[in-house]
């Protein structure tokens, strides 16, 4: 019956065809194994018409003779069919999914995913940056399982960093960034040029890079020109604007000062000029206080700080009013302009791509700008059919002015710290903008006490803070960076089996800058300069072998590499002030300038030289498309190790089985691909430069006498390379015709025989001893889920979810050592690596809790047990060195997704961290100095706790007892409560949960259809997008204290966190 | 055949590649790992300079953070606040005894290990000729002797703060990473021995080079060692009077300071930011007006018309020297309202007094009173009055008429009945800003009588008698730390008395 109907249909359709009209055609889409493909899409070329197949792979569509149908399916190669006489078409698609799914692995080798025995995850260009402002690390946030973002404040020019698979040493371990095979710095990457990023997660994946990539590698592949296509020109124009999004919630009820009482000017004829007699009784503030425990802001007439500077305002009274937006008023709107032009193309024997990009960015802080120009060139040219010359080069010039100062500082250069930690809430920014008085002096809100003296100069001398406007306008730093990274190489195809590649790679950086402290402020004027030249050459030669013999494929190479690194720098600063005001020159130094010859940070090392010579090789064998095994071996000799023992070998073995090759038929419909993999690798690490022998440190010359101190780290001169042993297992499974993919990995790294600067009792004469010991084990799992839940002609939804968990644990340190202190901060708070515990255990002060005892000292039940114990003065007692948990997150991860509807795309990415902690100085002082809105409230008597205790104010610790167990009835001042008492339990009060969930990037774009421009138009494509970066910190416990936990200064703490910003912009991409 | 040739070419080129790199052996790097920006020979003269910079003046400031230490004066120079020389303005803390544990790490790893290395190098056959060569560094004996004296001075200062400290087993480098703590009585006895032996070791050879403290004056070094012995001996007045008496007399006989010209002053270098006086750094360079002279000090000195007061504190016009209330947790701004320390003490080159003639005379007055030296109360009175005169002269405020009135004021005038109180109170006044020494004398004698900070933030409403060990010792040297705490006979806090501190 059905056949009859079909026949009739055919006849009817046939008659329609004959009339040249549109008719309905039908068909069946199958894969290469003749399994029907559901949800494959069919479009009529050159039109917007189309449909999708049903659950059984069938489709129906209106078409006419000569129409070309494009048939596509997930994981399949597209196929075009032309409508002819028949009305029914069977379309068999070739799988593109696994058979041709390649991934970039170490040394830039593209490998079939089947043959990869370790975890590699990659993200393609469009998914990398939905919004334009992010750097490489931030662009990976949430997009790669197992990556933890260590953000940097979005209101600075810093790059974020990441850790991959947790922390693998006593210190924080970061991956290397490799651009087209050359190891370089992430700041050198122009995101517009990035084709693809592969993240190699473990030592097995990075074995061929050796020790440098021990903590993972971020492999960046640049876009290349195409040999086939015509020459195309791409423009990319972006403009974004950013504003401060997260600052602490301030109180606006109380003015600056140390106490509630309103200070009043008391005229004293003995010390004050007679003209001031009329000031007697005027309201003032404690101008010198950099806290806000002062009188209520109630509109009373008072003398602002500016009324003590000679001039029009002198002697004026103004109303004391709230300035809720004073901090916001200080920040500006930042601008981020990002433009690039690229020309790419090629011919039969060459391809090329040249690009120029520039970025101009100002921050929300005043007087900041950065200009960046980048020129890129890549290409290949076949000298002969066998020999090609290849190159990738990138030259970057970056000029930065006003990179914000961070951290807790005593020099006042971090203005955000000023606002959030030591400030007066009633200050009006408009009053401060003019930071220079007519006589040229720099003014400040933080002045002296007019009751103490009649000398205006003494009164108006700043106490602890300069005007923030003076700081940003005149106390800035600059940096000029020139960087060339690239390679030139030859590829020689010896025959069908052998290929020989030789490359010279260079990373060259010249970095110079200065910093200044202007004359007239609180700090002694000063000027410092530095210049640094970094150069790394790598000479690399590799012979590749590939051959397939019957069912076996062989894949091998042997190569060598010589790495030569040299860095030289000079850094000097004036001493004792400048000879003339604002004469910013070393020559202006009043005393002998300081020559800084110590290692400051990695970018500013004054001297180092490292040579590493390596020989490495690999043998891989595959059987059918089913089983793969691969082994690598690497030998390194390093100049930084003791000459007696400076070379070492390390191997890796990996394997994979493609289980889906074992079955066919219906199961393939459900589980379309399944691979299991396993890897074992070892890797060794050497030392930084010049760490074999005890160092001699220069001291400060005393009247021509040199001063020298023996270094504090004992070194025996016989340290060995550290060793990492790592294994991992994983599975890669795809479901429903590859529509859903699931990748799972479990790994464990044992970082043994670490080169530890063991902390020893300093009474030995040394604070540290360099030894080989310990085992830091990091283990965890990663899960990545990718899918296309919806795919129809017009609408497509792609989504990727990532989740990872890592535990880095201290299995052992050296013999007899159970704790390694990693860092310290306020009031005895420390972060430790402790044997048997997770990496990064916080220790510090907590409140002492009551425990009732009986006569013989045994614990007894008591309703007050667990309550805070206070001293006779009502201030809580505390216990030191209490365990406060770890900085390690429980889970990290994220998601990114793109929804496309016709020409529209909506993309966004989310990332999160669950668990883990950090120390917040901002919260500590924001509360301690009475700036936070949390410092305003009523005590348990119903009175304003900021009132003096004698007037019923003050606050007592609720549920607290004296040492004898009786209820605490002592009220203490609000300042004692929030400053002294909270800090007494610093650990309990200021170690915050670092969890966050952030919407990091959003992009809404529209592709103008090519038909719009007509076939003859110059314009080949146009996309306009609206973008947002950091639009929404959806949830974070630290948010209410004004700190974005995804942007911390360092991985475990912040000392004066810069504000987070939110950016919105527009981006236009055009192709010609 | 063609294919063979290709491989051949490759192999040749690979070999070439390796040899082009210019080395015969792949693991030979010559001196690549040597840093040309660093000194490679640890000349003992430079180590001595460094050790002096970080020990002798630092002891006077009770500060373990080196000569350029600035703001840390607050956390480390607390002895000046224990004895109420200074009050704190906006950020009270040290004066409320909120610091419990104090670091001594940099004493050991810095000056002490440098000094120990000087001693070791001068006895090591190889190093003797290079690092410690006598032509450039001074005779071996003199290098060792001076290093021993400075080491003894430094250890003495430390043991008076913490009590038992790593001593006998300390400074052995890799030989012992967990040195045991030595009881204080053993340390004291060994220090007497060291000082005696060191002065005897001084020979007629070249004095040590790099001696920025006494400029190679070996007689002065002997006098320095003997003066230390004298003052150390007096510490034993309650705990071992016999030994104290013997050592005191021996030190005096060996030769101590005999005039203000022989005062031991550490000279800071004006115009050299790396060698500024720390108070100058604190007040002037970094503009931190955290400290004012205390009301305690001003209230004592002002009624007596003591002319030193206007040296000790800043004169604020007609209001004179205005002291800041001591021991309050109220934050207060200082400039113009309260007197900072006097400009005599806070110039960029203001010297730090280590031992002074007046200090020696006051010690002799007490010794005479105790009959440790002959002369009885008559001599005690004379030493006492001479001491005050020497102190006034040292501060440049001596005036015969004013002096006569001062010493006849009943609050000052010597009487055998109130001898100790009078001597120690004047010593307290004289030792202004040498807080560590004044604090030791207060602990030993209980004078002057001081009222603890009302808003104390420690476990007891009392002035500290000790400082607790650094927190790192409890983790890095635990067994020995635990044993040391047991030997204290009380908790490791601010209030357990050390060996010579008896009620």
PDB file of N, CA and C in Angstrom, chain A residues 258 288-290 452 463-464 494 500 522 562 576 591 594 597 613 646 689-690 695-697 700-702 707-708 710 714 759 761-764 769 880-881 976 980, chain B residues 6 10 13 21 26-28 32-33 37-38 46 50 53 90-91 108 114 117 170-171 173 176-177 267 271 273-275 287 289-290 319 329 331 333 337 457 471 476:
ATOM      1  N   UNK A 258      38.318  59.743  64.933  1.00  0.00           N
ATOM      2  CA  UNK A 258      38.574  58.554  65.750  1.00  0.00           C
ATOM      3  C   UNK A 258      37.457  58.319  66.761  1.00  0.00           C
ATOM      4  N   UNK A 288      43.270  64.609  60.776  1.00  0.00           N
ATOM      5  CA  UNK A 288      44.420  63.707  60.696  1.00  0.00           C
ATOM      6  C   UNK A 288      44.035  62.243  60.765  1.00  0.00           C
ATOM      7  N   UNK A 289      42.796  61.982  61.160  1.00  0.00           N
ATOM      8  CA  UNK A 289      42.367  60.583  61.263  1.00  0.00           C
ATOM      9  C   UNK A 289      42.110  60.050  59.862  1.00  0.00           C
ATOM     10  N   UNK A 290      42.635  58.865  59.551  1.00  0.00           N
ATOM     11  CA  UNK A 290      42.303  58.263  58.261  1.00  0.00           C
ATOM     12  C   UNK A 290      41.287  57.149  58.494  1.00  0.00           C
ATOM     13  N   UNK A 452      46.113  72.587  67.907  1.00  0.00           N
ATOM     14  CA  UNK A 452      47.449  72.393  68.455  1.00  0.00           C
ATOM     15  C   UNK A 452      48.381  73.542  68.112  1.00  0.00           C
ATOM     16  N   UNK A 463      49.285  64.190  56.972  1.00  0.00           N
ATOM     17  CA  UNK A 463      49.641  63.260  58.038  1.00  0.00           C
ATOM     18  C   UNK A 463      50.061  61.901  57.468  1.00  0.00           C
ATOM     19  N   UNK A 464      49.121  61.235  56.799  1.00  0.00           N
ATOM     20  CA  UNK A 464      49.433  59.901  56.281  1.00  0.00           C
ATOM     21  C   UNK A 464      49.060  59.721  54.811  1.00  0.00           C
ATOM     22  N   UNK A 494      61.834  14.310   2.785  1.00  0.00           N
ATOM     23  CA  UNK A 494      62.864  13.463   2.182  1.00  0.00           C
ATOM     24  C   UNK A 494      62.229  12.456   1.229  1.00  0.00           C
ATOM     25  N   UNK A 500      62.145  16.106   7.522  1.00  0.00           N
ATOM     26  CA  UNK A 500      63.123  16.687   8.437  1.00  0.00           C
ATOM     27  C   UNK A 500      62.796  18.165   8.633  1.00  0.00           C
ATOM     28  N   UNK A 522      53.803  63.585  50.452  1.00  0.00           N
ATOM     29  CA  UNK A 522      54.209  63.045  51.737  1.00  0.00           C
ATOM     30  C   UNK A 522      55.529  62.289  51.638  1.00  0.00           C
ATOM     31  N   UNK A 562      68.747  22.968  21.410  1.00  0.00           N
ATOM     32  CA  UNK A 562      69.661  23.722  22.276  1.00  0.00           C
ATOM     33  C   UNK A 562      68.950  25.010  22.644  1.00  0.00           C
ATOM     34  N   UNK A 576      67.758  59.624  48.729  1.00  0.00           N
ATOM     35  CA  UNK A 576      67.823  60.856  49.513  1.00  0.00           C
ATOM     36  C   UNK A 576      67.110  62.036  48.878  1.00  0.00           C
ATOM     37  N   UNK A 591      71.823  61.687  47.089  1.00  0.00           N
ATOM     38  CA  UNK A 591      72.908  60.818  47.525  1.00  0.00           C
ATOM     39  C   UNK A 591      73.263  59.840  46.404  1.00  0.00           C
ATOM     40  N   UNK A 594      70.877  54.287  44.324  1.00  0.00           N
ATOM     41  CA  UNK A 594      70.848  52.859  44.626  1.00  0.00           C
ATOM     42  C   UNK A 594      70.900  52.084  43.320  1.00  0.00           C
ATOM     43  N   UNK A 597      70.676  45.260  42.431  1.00  0.00           N
ATOM     44  CA  UNK A 597      71.375  44.157  41.805  1.00  0.00           C
ATOM     45  C   UNK A 597      70.815  42.819  42.240  1.00  0.00           C
ATOM     46  N   UNK A 613      70.631  21.630  26.867  1.00  0.00           N
ATOM     47  CA  UNK A 613      70.760  20.847  25.641  1.00  0.00           C
ATOM     48  C   UNK A 613      69.931  19.583  25.783  1.00  0.00           C
ATOM     49  N   UNK A 646      74.521  16.962  35.995  1.00  0.00           N
ATOM     50  CA  UNK A 646      73.661  17.978  35.390  1.00  0.00           C
ATOM     51  C   UNK A 646      72.829  17.468  34.216  1.00  0.00           C
ATOM     52  N   UNK A 689      68.694  29.980  37.645  1.00  0.00           N
ATOM     53  CA  UNK A 689      70.093  30.367  37.483  1.00  0.00           C
ATOM     54  C   UNK A 689      70.785  30.597  38.835  1.00  0.00           C
ATOM     55  N   UNK A 690      72.019  30.145  38.907  1.00  0.00           N
ATOM     56  CA  UNK A 690      72.897  30.452  40.039  1.00  0.00           C
ATOM     57  C   UNK A 690      72.285  30.105  41.389  1.00  0.00           C
ATOM     58  N   UNK A 695      74.927  32.158  48.171  1.00  0.00           N
ATOM     59  CA  UNK A 695      75.033  33.472  47.523  1.00  0.00           C
ATOM     60  C   UNK A 695      75.637  34.489  48.491  1.00  0.00           C
ATOM     61  N   UNK A 696      76.339  35.441  47.942  1.00  0.00           N
ATOM     62  CA  UNK A 696      76.824  36.551  48.765  1.00  0.00           C
ATOM     63  C   UNK A 696      75.975  37.769  48.422  1.00  0.00           C
ATOM     64  N   UNK A 697      75.354  38.330  49.427  1.00  0.00           N
ATOM     65  CA  UNK A 697      74.487  39.486  49.197  1.00  0.00           C
ATOM     66  C   UNK A 697      75.216  40.773  49.534  1.00  0.00           C
ATOM     67  N   UNK A 700      74.597  47.521  52.368  1.00  0.00           N
ATOM     68  CA  UNK A 700      74.714  48.947  52.078  1.00  0.00           C
ATOM     69  C   UNK A 700      76.102  49.445  52.448  1.00  0.00           C
ATOM     70  N   UNK A 701      76.745  49.960  51.461  1.00  0.00           N
ATOM     71  CA  UNK A 701      78.063  50.564  51.645  1.00  0.00           C
ATOM     72  C   UNK A 701      78.032  51.556  52.813  1.00  0.00           C
ATOM     73  N   UNK A 702      79.072  51.507  53.675  1.00  0.00           N
ATOM     74  CA  UNK A 702      79.135  52.476  54.772  1.00  0.00           C
ATOM     75  C   UNK A 702      80.389  53.305  54.585  1.00  0.00           C
ATOM     76  N   UNK A 707      79.989  46.210  52.161  1.00  0.00           N
ATOM     77  CA  UNK A 707      79.253  45.457  53.163  1.00  0.00           C
ATOM     78  C   UNK A 707      78.703  44.214  52.485  1.00  0.00           C
ATOM     79  N   UNK A 708      78.873  43.072  53.124  1.00  0.00           N
ATOM     80  CA  UNK A 708      78.563  41.811  52.474  1.00  0.00           C
ATOM     81  C   UNK A 708      77.965  40.854  53.483  1.00  0.00           C
ATOM     82  N   UNK A 710      76.575  36.807  54.016  1.00  0.00           N
ATOM     83  CA  UNK A 710      76.414  35.467  53.456  1.00  0.00           C
ATOM     84  C   UNK A 710      74.927  35.197  53.283  1.00  0.00           C
ATOM     85  N   UNK A 714      71.332  27.795  52.782  1.00  0.00           N
ATOM     86  CA  UNK A 714      72.486  26.904  52.706  1.00  0.00           C
ATOM     87  C   UNK A 714      72.356  26.027  51.473  1.00  0.00           C
ATOM     88  N   UNK A 759      62.899  25.066  55.315  1.00  0.00           N
ATOM     89  CA  UNK A 759      63.033  26.071  56.370  1.00  0.00           C
ATOM     90  C   UNK A 759      63.688  25.399  57.568  1.00  0.00           C
ATOM     91  N   UNK A 761      65.857  25.921  61.456  1.00  0.00           N
ATOM     92  CA  UNK A 761      65.920  26.861  62.570  1.00  0.00           C
ATOM     93  C   UNK A 761      66.965  27.909  62.221  1.00  0.00           C
ATOM     94  N   UNK A 762      66.601  29.180  62.182  1.00  0.00           N
ATOM     95  CA  UNK A 762      67.561  30.211  61.772  1.00  0.00           C
ATOM     96  C   UNK A 762      68.742  30.308  62.722  1.00  0.00           C
ATOM     97  N   UNK A 763      68.585  29.757  63.918  1.00  0.00           N
ATOM     98  CA  UNK A 763      69.712  29.783  64.848  1.00  0.00           C
ATOM     99  C   UNK A 763      70.876  28.934  64.339  1.00  0.00           C
ATOM    100  N   UNK A 764      70.628  28.142  63.289  1.00  0.00           N
ATOM    101  CA  UNK A 764      71.740  27.426  62.658  1.00  0.00           C
ATOM    102  C   UNK A 764      72.627  28.387  61.882  1.00  0.00           C
ATOM    103  N   UNK A 769      67.592  25.653  53.841  1.00  0.00           N
ATOM    104  CA  UNK A 769      68.610  24.754  53.330  1.00  0.00           C
ATOM    105  C   UNK A 769      68.041  24.096  52.085  1.00  0.00           C
ATOM    106  N   UNK A 880      46.207  31.542  69.122  1.00  0.00           N
ATOM    107  CA  UNK A 880      47.012  31.697  67.918  1.00  0.00           C
ATOM    108  C   UNK A 880      47.096  30.380  67.157  1.00  0.00           C
ATOM    109  N   UNK A 881      47.547  30.498  65.903  1.00  0.00           N
ATOM    110  CA  UNK A 881      47.950  29.313  65.138  1.00  0.00           C
ATOM    111  C   UNK A 881      46.861  28.271  64.996  1.00  0.00           C
ATOM    112  N   UNK A 976      36.674  49.948  69.061  1.00  0.00           N
ATOM    113  CA  UNK A 976      37.304  48.788  69.686  1.00  0.00           C
ATOM    114  C   UNK A 976      36.676  47.492  69.216  1.00  0.00           C
ATOM    115  N   UNK A 980      39.914  46.606  67.028  1.00  0.00           N
ATOM    116  CA  UNK A 980      40.717  45.753  67.907  1.00  0.00           C
ATOM    117  C   UNK A 980      40.143  44.339  68.011  1.00  0.00           C
TER     118      UNK A 980
ATOM    119  N   UNK B   6      69.479  10.286   0.773  1.00  0.00           N
ATOM    120  CA  UNK B   6      68.758  11.292   1.550  1.00  0.00           C
ATOM    121  C   UNK B   6      68.975  11.131   3.039  1.00  0.00           C
ATOM    122  N   UNK B  10      70.741  13.637   5.837  1.00  0.00           N
ATOM    123  CA  UNK B  10      70.122  14.034   7.098  1.00  0.00           C
ATOM    124  C   UNK B  10      71.045  13.759   8.273  1.00  0.00           C
ATOM    125  N   UNK B  13      73.821  16.195   8.426  1.00  0.00           N
ATOM    126  CA  UNK B  13      73.372  17.499   8.902  1.00  0.00           C
ATOM    127  C   UNK B  13      73.061  17.488  10.394  1.00  0.00           C
ATOM    128  N   UNK B  21      76.807  23.859  17.610  1.00  0.00           N
ATOM    129  CA  UNK B  21      76.527  24.475  18.896  1.00  0.00           C
ATOM    130  C   UNK B  21      77.812  24.741  19.686  1.00  0.00           C
ATOM    131  N   UNK B  26      78.244  17.585  25.557  1.00  0.00           N
ATOM    132  CA  UNK B  26      76.908  18.160  25.679  1.00  0.00           C
ATOM    133  C   UNK B  26      76.587  18.649  27.090  1.00  0.00           C
ATOM    134  N   UNK B  27      77.288  18.095  28.071  1.00  0.00           N
ATOM    135  CA  UNK B  27      76.949  18.514  29.425  1.00  0.00           C
ATOM    136  C   UNK B  27      78.038  19.391  30.052  1.00  0.00           C
ATOM    137  N   UNK B  28      78.790  20.062  29.181  1.00  0.00           N
ATOM    138  CA  UNK B  28      79.831  20.962  29.696  1.00  0.00           C
ATOM    139  C   UNK B  28      79.388  22.397  29.429  1.00  0.00           C
ATOM    140  N   UNK B  32      78.810  29.182  32.720  1.00  0.00           N
ATOM    141  CA  UNK B  32      77.497  29.774  32.423  1.00  0.00           C
ATOM    142  C   UNK B  32      76.721  30.101  33.694  1.00  0.00           C
ATOM    143  N   UNK B  33      76.871  29.259  34.698  1.00  0.00           N
ATOM    144  CA  UNK B  33      76.054  29.411  35.908  1.00  0.00           C
ATOM    145  C   UNK B  33      76.677  30.341  36.948  1.00  0.00           C
ATOM    146  N   UNK B  37      77.305  39.578  38.304  1.00  0.00           N
ATOM    147  CA  UNK B  37      76.897  40.754  39.074  1.00  0.00           C
ATOM    148  C   UNK B  37      77.126  40.562  40.571  1.00  0.00           C
ATOM    149  N   UNK B  38      77.590  39.393  40.948  1.00  0.00           N
ATOM    150  CA  UNK B  38      77.753  39.131  42.376  1.00  0.00           C
ATOM    151  C   UNK B  38      79.208  38.939  42.746  1.00  0.00           C
ATOM    152  N   UNK B  46      84.394  43.011  54.611  1.00  0.00           N
ATOM    153  CA  UNK B  46      83.042  43.424  54.204  1.00  0.00           C
ATOM    154  C   UNK B  46      82.000  42.735  55.077  1.00  0.00           C
ATOM    155  N   UNK B  50      79.210  44.647  57.542  1.00  0.00           N
ATOM    156  CA  UNK B  50      77.798  44.277  57.515  1.00  0.00           C
ATOM    157  C   UNK B  50      77.310  43.848  58.897  1.00  0.00           C
ATOM    158  N   UNK B  53      76.842  46.900  61.120  1.00  0.00           N
ATOM    159  CA  UNK B  53      75.630  47.657  60.740  1.00  0.00           C
ATOM    160  C   UNK B  53      74.370  47.018  61.306  1.00  0.00           C
ATOM    161  N   UNK B  90      48.403  57.503  66.286  1.00  0.00           N
ATOM    162  CA  UNK B  90      47.195  57.007  65.621  1.00  0.00           C
ATOM    163  C   UNK B  90      47.007  55.495  65.690  1.00  0.00           C
ATOM    164  N   UNK B  91      48.075  54.765  65.863  1.00  0.00           N
ATOM    165  CA  UNK B  91      47.950  53.302  65.769  1.00  0.00           C
ATOM    166  C   UNK B  91      48.540  52.628  67.000  1.00  0.00           C
ATOM    167  N   UNK B 108      70.448  35.821  63.848  1.00  0.00           N
ATOM    168  CA  UNK B 108      71.293  34.645  63.611  1.00  0.00           C
ATOM    169  C   UNK B 108      71.799  34.580  62.177  1.00  0.00           C
ATOM    170  N   UNK B 114      77.546  35.978  60.083  1.00  0.00           N
ATOM    171  CA  UNK B 114      78.693  36.673  59.484  1.00  0.00           C
ATOM    172  C   UNK B 114      79.885  36.659  60.448  1.00  0.00           C
ATOM    173  N   UNK B 117      81.352  33.298  60.758  1.00  0.00           N
ATOM    174  CA  UNK B 117      82.131  32.957  59.562  1.00  0.00           C
ATOM    175  C   UNK B 117      83.498  33.642  59.591  1.00  0.00           C
ATOM    176  N   UNK B 170      74.370  26.764  68.369  1.00  0.00           N
ATOM    177  CA  UNK B 170      73.918  27.602  67.251  1.00  0.00           C
ATOM    178  C   UNK B 170      75.053  27.897  66.284  1.00  0.00           C
ATOM    179  N   UNK B 171      74.703  28.410  65.123  1.00  0.00           N
ATOM    180  CA  UNK B 171      75.640  28.901  64.107  1.00  0.00           C
ATOM    181  C   UNK B 171      76.566  27.823  63.572  1.00  0.00           C
ATOM    182  N   UNK B 173      75.615  25.986  60.962  1.00  0.00           N
ATOM    183  CA  UNK B 173      75.222  25.783  59.562  1.00  0.00           C
ATOM    184  C   UNK B 173      74.600  24.421  59.357  1.00  0.00           C
ATOM    185  N   UNK B 176      74.097  21.559  62.165  1.00  0.00           N
ATOM    186  CA  UNK B 176      73.000  21.386  63.112  1.00  0.00           C
ATOM    187  C   UNK B 176      71.866  22.338  62.755  1.00  0.00           C
ATOM    188  N   UNK B 177      70.818  21.769  62.159  1.00  0.00           N
ATOM    189  CA  UNK B 177      69.681  22.597  61.762  1.00  0.00           C
ATOM    190  C   UNK B 177      68.674  22.803  62.892  1.00  0.00           C
ATOM    191  N   UNK B 267      77.762  55.785  64.774  1.00  0.00           N
ATOM    192  CA  UNK B 267      77.515  56.960  63.941  1.00  0.00           C
ATOM    193  C   UNK B 267      76.748  56.594  62.692  1.00  0.00           C
ATOM    194  N   UNK B 271      73.191  62.116  54.846  1.00  0.00           N
ATOM    195  CA  UNK B 271      73.253  62.153  53.386  1.00  0.00           C
ATOM    196  C   UNK B 271      73.324  60.787  52.744  1.00  0.00           C
ATOM    197  N   UNK B 273      71.085  57.594  52.524  1.00  0.00           N
ATOM    198  CA  UNK B 273      69.798  57.004  52.916  1.00  0.00           C
ATOM    199  C   UNK B 273      69.922  55.572  53.431  1.00  0.00           C
ATOM    200  N   UNK B 274      70.969  54.872  53.001  1.00  0.00           N
ATOM    201  CA  UNK B 274      71.112  53.497  53.472  1.00  0.00           C
ATOM    202  C   UNK B 274      71.714  53.419  54.866  1.00  0.00           C
ATOM    203  N   UNK B 275      72.212  54.545  55.351  1.00  0.00           N
ATOM    204  CA  UNK B 275      72.796  54.553  56.688  1.00  0.00           C
ATOM    205  C   UNK B 275      72.238  55.686  57.527  1.00  0.00           C
ATOM    206  N   UNK B 287      57.702  60.052  56.844  1.00  0.00           N
ATOM    207  CA  UNK B 287      56.628  60.894  57.381  1.00  0.00           C
ATOM    208  C   UNK B 287      55.661  60.159  58.286  1.00  0.00           C
ATOM    209  N   UNK B 289      54.402  59.893  61.692  1.00  0.00           N
ATOM    210  CA  UNK B 289      54.452  60.524  63.012  1.00  0.00           C
ATOM    211  C   UNK B 289      53.707  59.660  64.002  1.00  0.00           C
ATOM    212  N   UNK B 290      54.246  58.468  64.221  1.00  0.00           N
ATOM    213  CA  UNK B 290      53.551  57.496  65.048  1.00  0.00           C
ATOM    214  C   UNK B 290      53.886  57.610  66.533  1.00  0.00           C
ATOM    215  N   UNK B 319      54.115  76.066  74.527  1.00  0.00           N
ATOM    216  CA  UNK B 319      53.640  74.926  75.320  1.00  0.00           C
ATOM    217  C   UNK B 319      54.785  74.003  75.732  1.00  0.00           C
ATOM    218  N   UNK B 329      44.208  53.300  74.200  1.00  0.00           N
ATOM    219  CA  UNK B 329      43.976  52.794  72.851  1.00  0.00           C
ATOM    220  C   UNK B 329      43.246  53.813  71.985  1.00  0.00           C
ATOM    221  N   UNK B 331      43.087  56.613  69.359  1.00  0.00           N
ATOM    222  CA  UNK B 331      43.981  57.080  68.312  1.00  0.00           C
ATOM    223  C   UNK B 331      44.091  58.596  68.378  1.00  0.00           C
ATOM    224  N   UNK B 333      46.342  62.077  66.635  1.00  0.00           N
ATOM    225  CA  UNK B 333      47.360  62.584  65.714  1.00  0.00           C
ATOM    226  C   UNK B 333      48.380  63.432  66.463  1.00  0.00           C
ATOM    227  N   UNK B 337      50.551  68.808  67.946  1.00  0.00           N
ATOM    228  CA  UNK B 337      49.762  68.660  69.160  1.00  0.00           C
ATOM    229  C   UNK B 337      50.587  68.071  70.294  1.00  0.00           C
ATOM    230  N   UNK B 457      46.595  45.245  75.904  1.00  0.00           N
ATOM    231  CA  UNK B 457      46.000  44.219  75.027  1.00  0.00           C
ATOM    232  C   UNK B 457      46.736  42.896  75.162  1.00  0.00           C
ATOM    233  N   UNK B 471      57.297  32.493  66.358  1.00  0.00           N
ATOM    234  CA  UNK B 471      56.352  31.410  66.123  1.00  0.00           C
ATOM    235  C   UNK B 471      56.976  30.295  65.290  1.00  0.00           C
ATOM    236  N   UNK B 476      59.747  24.772  63.443  1.00  0.00           N
ATOM    237  CA  UNK B 476      60.998  24.352  62.809  1.00  0.00           C
ATOM    238  C   UNK B 476      62.008  23.739  63.775  1.00  0.00           C
TER     239      UNK B 476
END
